Coordinates of C-alpha atoms in Angstrom, one line a residue:
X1 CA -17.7 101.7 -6.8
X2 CA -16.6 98.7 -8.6
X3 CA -14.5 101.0 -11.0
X4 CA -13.1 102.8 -7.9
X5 CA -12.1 99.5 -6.6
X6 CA -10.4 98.8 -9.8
X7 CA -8.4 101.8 -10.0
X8 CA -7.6 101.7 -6.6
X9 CA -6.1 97.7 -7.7
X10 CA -4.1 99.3 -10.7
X11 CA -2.4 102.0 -8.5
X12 CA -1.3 99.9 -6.0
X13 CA 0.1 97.5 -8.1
X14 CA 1.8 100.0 -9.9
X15 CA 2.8 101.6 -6.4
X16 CA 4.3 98.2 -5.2
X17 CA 6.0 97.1 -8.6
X18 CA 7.9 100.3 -9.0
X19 CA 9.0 100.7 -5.0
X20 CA 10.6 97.1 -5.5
X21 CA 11.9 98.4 -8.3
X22 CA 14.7 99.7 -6.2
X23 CA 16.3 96.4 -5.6
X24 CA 16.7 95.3 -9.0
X25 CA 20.5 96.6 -9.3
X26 CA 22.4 94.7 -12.0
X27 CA 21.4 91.8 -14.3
X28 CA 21.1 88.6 -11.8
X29 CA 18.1 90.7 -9.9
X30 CA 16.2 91.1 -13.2
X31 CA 16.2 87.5 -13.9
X32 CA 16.9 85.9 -10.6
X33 CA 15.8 88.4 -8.1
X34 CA 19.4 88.0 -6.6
X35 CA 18.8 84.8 -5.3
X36 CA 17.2 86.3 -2.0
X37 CA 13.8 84.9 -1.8
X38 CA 12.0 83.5 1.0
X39 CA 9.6 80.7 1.6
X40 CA 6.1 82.3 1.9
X41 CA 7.2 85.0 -1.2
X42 CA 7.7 81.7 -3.1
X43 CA 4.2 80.9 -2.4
X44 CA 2.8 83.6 -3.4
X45 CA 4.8 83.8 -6.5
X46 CA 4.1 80.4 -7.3
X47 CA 0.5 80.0 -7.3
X48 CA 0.3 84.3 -8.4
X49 CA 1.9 82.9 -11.7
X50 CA -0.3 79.3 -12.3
X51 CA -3.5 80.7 -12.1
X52 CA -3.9 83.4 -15.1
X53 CA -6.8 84.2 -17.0
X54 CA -7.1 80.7 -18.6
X55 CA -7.5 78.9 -15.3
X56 CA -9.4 82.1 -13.6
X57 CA -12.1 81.9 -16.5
X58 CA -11.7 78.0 -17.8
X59 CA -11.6 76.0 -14.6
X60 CA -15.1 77.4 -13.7
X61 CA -16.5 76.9 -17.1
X62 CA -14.9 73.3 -17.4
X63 CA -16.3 72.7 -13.8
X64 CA -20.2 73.4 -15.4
X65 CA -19.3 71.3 -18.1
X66 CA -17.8 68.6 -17.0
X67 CA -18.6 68.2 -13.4
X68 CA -16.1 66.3 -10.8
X69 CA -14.1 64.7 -14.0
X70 CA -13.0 68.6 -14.3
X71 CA -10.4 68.0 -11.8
X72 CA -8.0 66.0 -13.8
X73 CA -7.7 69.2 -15.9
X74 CA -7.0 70.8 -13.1
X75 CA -4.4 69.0 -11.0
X76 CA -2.4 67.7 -13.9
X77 CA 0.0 71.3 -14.2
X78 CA 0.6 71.0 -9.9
X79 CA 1.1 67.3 -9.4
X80 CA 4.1 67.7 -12.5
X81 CA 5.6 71.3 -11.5
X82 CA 6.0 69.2 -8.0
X83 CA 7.8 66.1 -9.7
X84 CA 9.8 68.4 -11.2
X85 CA 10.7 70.3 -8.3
X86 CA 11.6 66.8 -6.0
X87 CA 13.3 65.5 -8.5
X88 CA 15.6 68.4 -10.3
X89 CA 15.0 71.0 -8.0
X90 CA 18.2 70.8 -6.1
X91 CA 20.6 69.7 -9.0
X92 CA 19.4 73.0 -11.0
X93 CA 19.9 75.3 -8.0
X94 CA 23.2 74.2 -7.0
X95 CA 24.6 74.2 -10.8
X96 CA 23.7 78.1 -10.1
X97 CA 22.7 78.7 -13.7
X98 CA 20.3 81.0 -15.2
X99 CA 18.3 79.2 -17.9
X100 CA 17.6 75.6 -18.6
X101 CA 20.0 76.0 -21.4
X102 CA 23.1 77.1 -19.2
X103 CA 22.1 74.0 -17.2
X104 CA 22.9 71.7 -20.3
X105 CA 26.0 73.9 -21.4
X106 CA 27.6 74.0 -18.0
X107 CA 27.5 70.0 -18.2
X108 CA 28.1 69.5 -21.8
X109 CA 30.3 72.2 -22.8
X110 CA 28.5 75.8 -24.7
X111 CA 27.3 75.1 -27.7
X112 CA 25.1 77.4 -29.6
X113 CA 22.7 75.0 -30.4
X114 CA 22.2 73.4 -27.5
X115 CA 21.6 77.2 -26.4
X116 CA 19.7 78.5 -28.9
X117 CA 16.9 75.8 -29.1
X118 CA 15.6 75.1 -25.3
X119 CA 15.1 78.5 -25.3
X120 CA 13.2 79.2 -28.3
X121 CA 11.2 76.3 -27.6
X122 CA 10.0 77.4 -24.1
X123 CA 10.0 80.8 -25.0
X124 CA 7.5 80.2 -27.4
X125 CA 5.1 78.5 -24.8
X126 CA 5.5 81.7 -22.8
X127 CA 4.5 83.8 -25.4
X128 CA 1.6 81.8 -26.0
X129 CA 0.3 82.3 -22.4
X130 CA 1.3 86.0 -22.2
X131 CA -0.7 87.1 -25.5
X132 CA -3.5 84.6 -24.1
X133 CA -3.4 87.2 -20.9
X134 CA -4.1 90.2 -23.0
X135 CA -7.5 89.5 -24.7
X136 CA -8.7 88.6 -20.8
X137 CA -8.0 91.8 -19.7
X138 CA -10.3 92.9 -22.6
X139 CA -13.3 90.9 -22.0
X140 CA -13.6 91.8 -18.2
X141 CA -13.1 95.4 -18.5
X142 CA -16.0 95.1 -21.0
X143 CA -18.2 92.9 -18.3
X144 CA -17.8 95.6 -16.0
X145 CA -18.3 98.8 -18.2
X146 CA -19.4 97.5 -21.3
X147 CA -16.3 99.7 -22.7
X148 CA -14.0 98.0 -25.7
X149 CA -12.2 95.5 -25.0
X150 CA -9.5 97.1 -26.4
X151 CA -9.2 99.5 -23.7
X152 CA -9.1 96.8 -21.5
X153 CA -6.2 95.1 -23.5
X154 CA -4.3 98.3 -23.7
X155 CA -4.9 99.4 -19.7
X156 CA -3.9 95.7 -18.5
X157 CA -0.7 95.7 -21.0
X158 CA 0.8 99.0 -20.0
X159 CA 0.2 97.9 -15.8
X160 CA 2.5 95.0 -16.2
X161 CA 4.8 96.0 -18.8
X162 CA 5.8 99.3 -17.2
X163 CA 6.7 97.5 -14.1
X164 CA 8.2 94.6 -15.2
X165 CA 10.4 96.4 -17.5
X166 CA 11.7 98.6 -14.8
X167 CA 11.9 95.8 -12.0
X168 CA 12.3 92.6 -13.4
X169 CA 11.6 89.4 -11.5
X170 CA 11.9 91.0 -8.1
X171 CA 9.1 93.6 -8.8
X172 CA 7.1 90.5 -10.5
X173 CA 7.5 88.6 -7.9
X174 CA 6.8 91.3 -5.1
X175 CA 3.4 92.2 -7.2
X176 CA 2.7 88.4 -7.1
X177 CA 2.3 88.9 -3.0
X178 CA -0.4 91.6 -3.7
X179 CA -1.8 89.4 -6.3
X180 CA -1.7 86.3 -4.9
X181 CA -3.9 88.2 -1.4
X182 CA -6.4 88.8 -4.1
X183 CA -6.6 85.8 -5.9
X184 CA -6.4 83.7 -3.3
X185 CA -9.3 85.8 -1.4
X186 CA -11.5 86.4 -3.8
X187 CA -11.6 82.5 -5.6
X188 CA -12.7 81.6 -1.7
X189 CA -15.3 83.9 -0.7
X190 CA -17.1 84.1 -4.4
X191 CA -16.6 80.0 -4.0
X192 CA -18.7 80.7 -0.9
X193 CA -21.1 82.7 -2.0
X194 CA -22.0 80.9 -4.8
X195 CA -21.8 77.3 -3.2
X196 CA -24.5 79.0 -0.8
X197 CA -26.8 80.8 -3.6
X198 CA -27.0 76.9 -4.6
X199 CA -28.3 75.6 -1.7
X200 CA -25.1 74.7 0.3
X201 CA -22.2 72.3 -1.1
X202 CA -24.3 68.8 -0.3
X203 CA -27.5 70.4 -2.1
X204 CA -25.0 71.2 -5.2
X205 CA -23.7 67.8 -5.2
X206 CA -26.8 66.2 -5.3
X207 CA -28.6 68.5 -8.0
X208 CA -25.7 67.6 -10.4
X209 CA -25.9 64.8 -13.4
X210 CA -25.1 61.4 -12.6
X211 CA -21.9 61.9 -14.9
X212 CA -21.0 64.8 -13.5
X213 CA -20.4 63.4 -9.8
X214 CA -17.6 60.6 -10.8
X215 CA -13.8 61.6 -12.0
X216 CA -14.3 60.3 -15.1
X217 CA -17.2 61.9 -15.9
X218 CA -18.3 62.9 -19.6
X219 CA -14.9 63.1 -21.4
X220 CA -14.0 59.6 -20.3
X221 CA -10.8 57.8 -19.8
X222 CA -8.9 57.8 -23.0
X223 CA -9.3 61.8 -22.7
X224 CA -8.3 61.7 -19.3
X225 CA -5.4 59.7 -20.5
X226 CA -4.1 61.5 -23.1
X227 CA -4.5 64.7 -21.2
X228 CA -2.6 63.6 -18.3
X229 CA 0.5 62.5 -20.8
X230 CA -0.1 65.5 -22.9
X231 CA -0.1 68.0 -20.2
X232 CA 2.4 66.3 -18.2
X233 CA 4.9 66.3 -20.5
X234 CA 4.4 70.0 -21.9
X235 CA 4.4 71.6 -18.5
X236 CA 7.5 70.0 -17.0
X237 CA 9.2 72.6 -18.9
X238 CA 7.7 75.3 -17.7
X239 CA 10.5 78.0 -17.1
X240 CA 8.6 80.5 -14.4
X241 CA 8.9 77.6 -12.1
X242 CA 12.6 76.3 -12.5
X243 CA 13.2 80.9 -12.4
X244 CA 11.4 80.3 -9.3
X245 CA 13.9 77.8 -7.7
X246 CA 16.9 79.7 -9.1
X247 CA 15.3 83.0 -7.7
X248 CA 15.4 81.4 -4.1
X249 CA 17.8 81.6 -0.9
X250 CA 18.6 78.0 -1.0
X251 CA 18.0 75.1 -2.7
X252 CA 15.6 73.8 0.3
X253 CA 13.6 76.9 0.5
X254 CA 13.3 76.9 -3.5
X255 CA 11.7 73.5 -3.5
X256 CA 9.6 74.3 -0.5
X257 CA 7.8 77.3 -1.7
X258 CA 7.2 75.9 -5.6
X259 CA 5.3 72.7 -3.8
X260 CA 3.4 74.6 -1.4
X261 CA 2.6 76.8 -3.5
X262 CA 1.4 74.1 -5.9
X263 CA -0.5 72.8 -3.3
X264 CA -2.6 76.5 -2.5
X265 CA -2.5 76.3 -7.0
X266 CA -4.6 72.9 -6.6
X267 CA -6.8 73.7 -3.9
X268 CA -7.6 77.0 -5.7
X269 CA -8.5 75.1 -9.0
X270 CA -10.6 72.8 -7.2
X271 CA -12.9 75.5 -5.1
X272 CA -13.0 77.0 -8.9
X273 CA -14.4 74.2 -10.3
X274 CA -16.8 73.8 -7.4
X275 CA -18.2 77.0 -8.2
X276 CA -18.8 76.0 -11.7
X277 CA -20.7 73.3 -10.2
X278 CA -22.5 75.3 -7.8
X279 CA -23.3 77.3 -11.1
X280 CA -24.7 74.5 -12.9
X281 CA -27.0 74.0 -9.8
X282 CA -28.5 77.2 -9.8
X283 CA -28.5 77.8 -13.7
X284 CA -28.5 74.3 -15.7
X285 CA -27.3 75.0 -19.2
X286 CA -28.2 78.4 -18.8
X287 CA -24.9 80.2 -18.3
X288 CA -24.7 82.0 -22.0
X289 CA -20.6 81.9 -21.3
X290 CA -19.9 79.9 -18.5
X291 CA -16.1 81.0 -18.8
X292 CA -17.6 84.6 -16.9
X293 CA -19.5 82.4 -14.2
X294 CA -16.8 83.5 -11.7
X295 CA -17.3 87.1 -13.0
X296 CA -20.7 87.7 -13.1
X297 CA -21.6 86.1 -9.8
X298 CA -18.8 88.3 -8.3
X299 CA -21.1 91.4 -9.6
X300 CA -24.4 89.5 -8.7
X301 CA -23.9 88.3 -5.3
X302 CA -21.9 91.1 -4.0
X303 CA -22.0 94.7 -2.6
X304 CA -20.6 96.9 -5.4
X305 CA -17.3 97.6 -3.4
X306 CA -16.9 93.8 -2.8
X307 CA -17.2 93.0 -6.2
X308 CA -14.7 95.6 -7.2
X309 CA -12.5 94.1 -4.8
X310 CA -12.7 90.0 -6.2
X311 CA -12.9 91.1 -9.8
X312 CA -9.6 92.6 -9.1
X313 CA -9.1 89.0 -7.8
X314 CA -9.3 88.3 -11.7
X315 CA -7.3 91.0 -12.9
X316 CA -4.8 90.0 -10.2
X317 CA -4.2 86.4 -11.8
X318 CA -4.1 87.7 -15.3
X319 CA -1.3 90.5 -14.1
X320 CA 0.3 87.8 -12.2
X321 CA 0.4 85.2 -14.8
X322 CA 1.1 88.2 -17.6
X323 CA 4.4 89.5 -15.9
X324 CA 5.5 86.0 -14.8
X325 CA 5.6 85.0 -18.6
X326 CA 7.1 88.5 -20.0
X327 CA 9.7 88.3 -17.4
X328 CA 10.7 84.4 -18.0
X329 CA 10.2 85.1 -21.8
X330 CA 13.2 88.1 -21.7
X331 CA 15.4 85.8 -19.7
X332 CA 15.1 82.9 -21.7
X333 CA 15.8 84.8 -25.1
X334 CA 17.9 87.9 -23.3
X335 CA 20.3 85.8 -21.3
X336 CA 20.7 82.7 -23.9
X337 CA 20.3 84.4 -27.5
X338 CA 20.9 87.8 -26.9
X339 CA 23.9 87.6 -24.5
X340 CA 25.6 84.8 -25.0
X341 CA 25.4 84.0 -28.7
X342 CA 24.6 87.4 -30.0
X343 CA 27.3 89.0 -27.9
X344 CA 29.2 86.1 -27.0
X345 CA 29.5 86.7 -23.2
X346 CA 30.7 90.1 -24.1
X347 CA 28.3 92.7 -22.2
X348 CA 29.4 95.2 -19.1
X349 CA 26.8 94.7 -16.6
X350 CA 25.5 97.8 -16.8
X351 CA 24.6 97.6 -20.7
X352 CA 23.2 94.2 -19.9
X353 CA 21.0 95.1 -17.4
X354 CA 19.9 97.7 -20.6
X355 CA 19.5 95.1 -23.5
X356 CA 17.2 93.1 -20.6
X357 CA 14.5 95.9 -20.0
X358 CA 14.9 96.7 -23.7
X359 CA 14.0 93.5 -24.9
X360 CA 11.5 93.3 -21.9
X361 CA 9.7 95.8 -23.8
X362 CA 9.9 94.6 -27.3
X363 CA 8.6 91.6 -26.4
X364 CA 5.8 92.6 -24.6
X365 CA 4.8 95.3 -27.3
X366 CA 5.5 92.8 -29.9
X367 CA 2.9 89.9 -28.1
X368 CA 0.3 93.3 -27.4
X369 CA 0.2 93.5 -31.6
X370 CA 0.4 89.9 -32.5
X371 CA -3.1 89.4 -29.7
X372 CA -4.5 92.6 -31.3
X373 CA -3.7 92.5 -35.0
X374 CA -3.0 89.4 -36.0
X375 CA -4.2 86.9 -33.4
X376 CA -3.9 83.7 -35.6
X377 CA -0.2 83.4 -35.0
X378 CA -1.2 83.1 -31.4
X379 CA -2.6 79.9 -32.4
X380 CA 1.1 78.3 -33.9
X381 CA 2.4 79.9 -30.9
X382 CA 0.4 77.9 -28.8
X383 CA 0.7 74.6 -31.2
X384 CA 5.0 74.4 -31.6
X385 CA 4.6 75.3 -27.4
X386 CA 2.8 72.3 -27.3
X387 CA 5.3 69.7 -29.1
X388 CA 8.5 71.4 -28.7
X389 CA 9.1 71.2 -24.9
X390 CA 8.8 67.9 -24.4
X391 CA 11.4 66.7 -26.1
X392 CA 13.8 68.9 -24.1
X393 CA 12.7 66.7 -20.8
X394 CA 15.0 63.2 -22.0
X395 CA 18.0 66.3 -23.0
X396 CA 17.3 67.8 -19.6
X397 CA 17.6 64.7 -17.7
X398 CA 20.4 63.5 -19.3
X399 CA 22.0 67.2 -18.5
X400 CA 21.0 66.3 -14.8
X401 CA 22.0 63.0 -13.7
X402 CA 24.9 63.3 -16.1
X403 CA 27.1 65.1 -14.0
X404 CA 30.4 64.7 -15.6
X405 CA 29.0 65.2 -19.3
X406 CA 30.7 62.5 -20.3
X407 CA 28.4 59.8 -21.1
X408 CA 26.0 61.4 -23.9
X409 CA 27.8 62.3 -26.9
X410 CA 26.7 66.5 -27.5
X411 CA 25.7 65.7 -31.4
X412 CA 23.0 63.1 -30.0
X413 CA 21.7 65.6 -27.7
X414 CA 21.1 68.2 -30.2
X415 CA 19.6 65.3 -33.2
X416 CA 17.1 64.6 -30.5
X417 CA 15.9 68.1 -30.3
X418 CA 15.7 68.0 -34.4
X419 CA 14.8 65.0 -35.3
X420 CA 11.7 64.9 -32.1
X421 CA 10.6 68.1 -33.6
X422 CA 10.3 66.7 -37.3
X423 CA 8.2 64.1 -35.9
X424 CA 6.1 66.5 -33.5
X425 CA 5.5 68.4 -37.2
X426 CA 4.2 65.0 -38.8
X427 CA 2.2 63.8 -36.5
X428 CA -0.1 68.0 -36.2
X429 CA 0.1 67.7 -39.1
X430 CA -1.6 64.3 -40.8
X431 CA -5.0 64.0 -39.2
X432 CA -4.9 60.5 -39.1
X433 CA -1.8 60.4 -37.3
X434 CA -2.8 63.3 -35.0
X435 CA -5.8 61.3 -33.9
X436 CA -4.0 58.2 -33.1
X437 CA -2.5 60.1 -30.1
X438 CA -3.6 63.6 -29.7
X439 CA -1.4 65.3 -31.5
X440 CA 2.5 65.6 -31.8
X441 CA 3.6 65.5 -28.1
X442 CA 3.7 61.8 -26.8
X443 CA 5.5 61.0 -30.4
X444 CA 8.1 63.7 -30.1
X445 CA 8.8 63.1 -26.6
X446 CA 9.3 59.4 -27.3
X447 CA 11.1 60.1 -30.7
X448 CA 13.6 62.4 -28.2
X449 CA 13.8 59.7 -25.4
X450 CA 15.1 56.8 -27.5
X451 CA 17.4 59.0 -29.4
X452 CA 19.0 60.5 -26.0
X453 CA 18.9 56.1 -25.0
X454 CA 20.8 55.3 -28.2
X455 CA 23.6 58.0 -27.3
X456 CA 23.8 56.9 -23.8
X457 CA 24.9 53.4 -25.3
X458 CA 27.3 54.6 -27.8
X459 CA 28.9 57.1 -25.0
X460 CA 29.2 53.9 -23.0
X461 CA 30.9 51.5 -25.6
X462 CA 32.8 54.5 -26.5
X463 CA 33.8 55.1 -23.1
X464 CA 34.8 51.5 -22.6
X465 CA 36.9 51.1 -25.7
X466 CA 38.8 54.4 -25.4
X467 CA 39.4 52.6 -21.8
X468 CA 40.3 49.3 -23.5
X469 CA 42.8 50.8 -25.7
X470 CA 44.4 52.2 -22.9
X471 CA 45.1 49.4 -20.8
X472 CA 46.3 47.8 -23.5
X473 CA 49.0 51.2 -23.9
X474 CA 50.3 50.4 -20.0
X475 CA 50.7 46.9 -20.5

């Protein structure tokens, strides 16, 4: 029954991904949807896409682990995507643009690098989280039949990549709805169900380690610290999310949906976490692989057909999540390398709308063989992800609230990017430096930030004596 359950899951996905299909007609659908989307779609989108196979698997685990402190872990991603959204949203929709690097050439002229690197340094965090997606798929196909994980990896790759090829962002984002019902169903009742296995929610609470009931919990507040900085600053980047807002009717209905659906994203972590503490309760230190705790009590507390029905809840946040980064991965490097420095702008529609599904393709396939074969890449994937978005935040800001593009000279824009990324390198790389503040991030975003400060100031003198020297002309 639970394999029924599942197949019945993969068809209907497949069913719904390829009947949207149909309104993906031209380029601006694949990668925007067409700029047609609705409020509750962006919900569902929204949190469809944050909660993949990490969160689905992790938050659980981290919340028998760690107890309430968990939660840091867990809200940091929705409480930035939200800043984000209030306080660039409507700038980015109204520019119109497609990427995050059309909004800083539309301000500060094209440029090829100023083109080439946001994307390739966002794209690589996408990649990251897509090939992450993959081995999930593996390792709950294999709870369920005990079969390889492989076939798992291969099953879940061909369900999102045949429809996200064909349909782009709408079909993702039209699957998302389906997936999102799931998700969102399933993380509740098996919350449920395993808060009341423990003995109720106030039982739980009070069967927990001393540690484990305050926010700062076992990890303390240096961790919590540097997380919150770390994560911050590497998630405000986060492409699907700025697609999102582009993909949207209006600029007020893009913003809506990413916060709300932020909001469902936290609430979801949270009752995830719970049930890791719930776990803890019934099983202390006993779970063998607390990252299949929502899993395996899904098969153990359920009827067969019901647990058929929230493990698809699983595979529905690792499809999500999976064809959310595939999609935002082809746009970032289709739109900004392929067609407008490869080609130059020079592309019929038609032929574009080509390259994208193309390159849709090769880059899922590509991430499929790097997870399979030769899964330590994944690992520098994940690492120059890490350090090489934050740095684009001061470049982005200054692309913002710099609305004429005159008051940050291009070259300092694109030394920041360089130079931040040299330091980001230095400090992964020397342990001693590494340890002094977590790693490369907080250095290469601050290395970025005064560089962007010292440009604002030359722009300015600049500015004031090219304005000198003319009133000196009319006089």
């Amino acid at each position: 029954m639970i394999i029924a359950m599942m197949i019945f899951f993969i068809v209907a996905n497949l069913a719904l991904g390829f009947w949207s299909a149909r309104r993906t007609k031209n380029s601006k659908d694949y990668m925007l949807g067409d700029r047609k989307m609705g409020t509750g779609v962006l919900i569902f989108t929204t949190f469809a896409t944050s909660l993949g196979a990490g969160d689905m698997l992790g938050y659980p685990a981290l919340g028998y682990i760690q107890g309430w402190s968990s939660l840091h872990f867990i809200l940091a991603m929705p409480v930035v995507i939200i800043i984000m959204a209030l306080t660039v949203g409507k700038r980015y929709y109204d520019l119109k643009v497609t990427t995050i690097s059309d909004l800083v050439c539309r301000i500060y002229g094209e440029n090829k690098y100023l083109r080439i690197i946001p994307s390739i340094c966002i794209s690589l965090g996408m990649l990251s989280w897509l090939a992450a997606q993959y081995s999930a798929f593996g390792k709950t196909l294999n709870l369920l039949t005990g079969a390889d994980p492989l076939i798992g990896l291969l099953i879940g790759a061909a369900l999102f990549i045949s429809y996200t090829v064909v349909g782009g962002l709408v079909s993702v984002i039209y699957t998302d709805v389906l997936q999102g019902l799931f998700l969102a169903i399933g993380v509740i009742a098996v919350f449920i169900a395993v808060t009341m296995h423990g003995g109720g929610f106030v039982e739980v609470q009070q069967g927990l380690p001393a540690d484990y009931s305050t926010f700062i919990g076992p990890v303390g507040t240096i961790t919590i610290l540097m997380f919150w900085l770390n994560k911050g600053l590497s998630r405000f980047t986060n492409f699907p999310y700025w697609q999102r807002i582009g993909s949207a009717k209006d600029a007020k209905t893009g913003i809506r949906g990413i916060i709300l659906g932020m909001v469902v994203t936290g609430i979801l972590g949270v009752a995830l976490a719970l049930t890791g503490m719930a776990a803890y309760k019934i099983n202390p230190g006993g779970m063998s692989d607390p990252e299949m705790i929502f899993a395996e009590y899904s098969v153990s507390l359920f009827p067969k057909w019901l647990a058929g029905f929230f493990l698809g809840a699983l595979w529905a946040a690792i499809l999500s999540s999976a064809a959310g980064f595939l999609n935002s991965s082809t746009t970032l490097l289709g739109h900004d390398l392929w067609f407008k420095v490869i080609k130059k702008g020079q592309r019929s529609e038609g032929a574009l709308l080509k390259d994208l599904r193309i390159i849709t393709l090769v880059i899922g396939v590509g991430t499929l063989l790097i997870a399979w074969l030769v899964p330590s890449v994944l690992s520098l994937f994940i690492w120059a992800g890490v350090w090489l978005t934050p740095p684009l935040i001061p470049v982005l800001c200054a692309a913002i609230f710099d609305r004429k593009g005159d008051k940050i000279p291009k070259n300092y824009l694109i030394l920041s990017m360089i130079l931040s990324g040299i330091v980001g390198v230095v400090f992964e790389m020397i342990p001693s430096l590494k340890a002094l503040l977590s790693g490369g991030t907080i250095p290469a975003f601050v290395t970025s930030l005064v560089i962007i400060l010292i440009g604002a100031m030359v722009g300015y003198f600049d500015k004031k004596h090219h304005n000198n020297i003319n009133t000196q002309r009319v006089l």
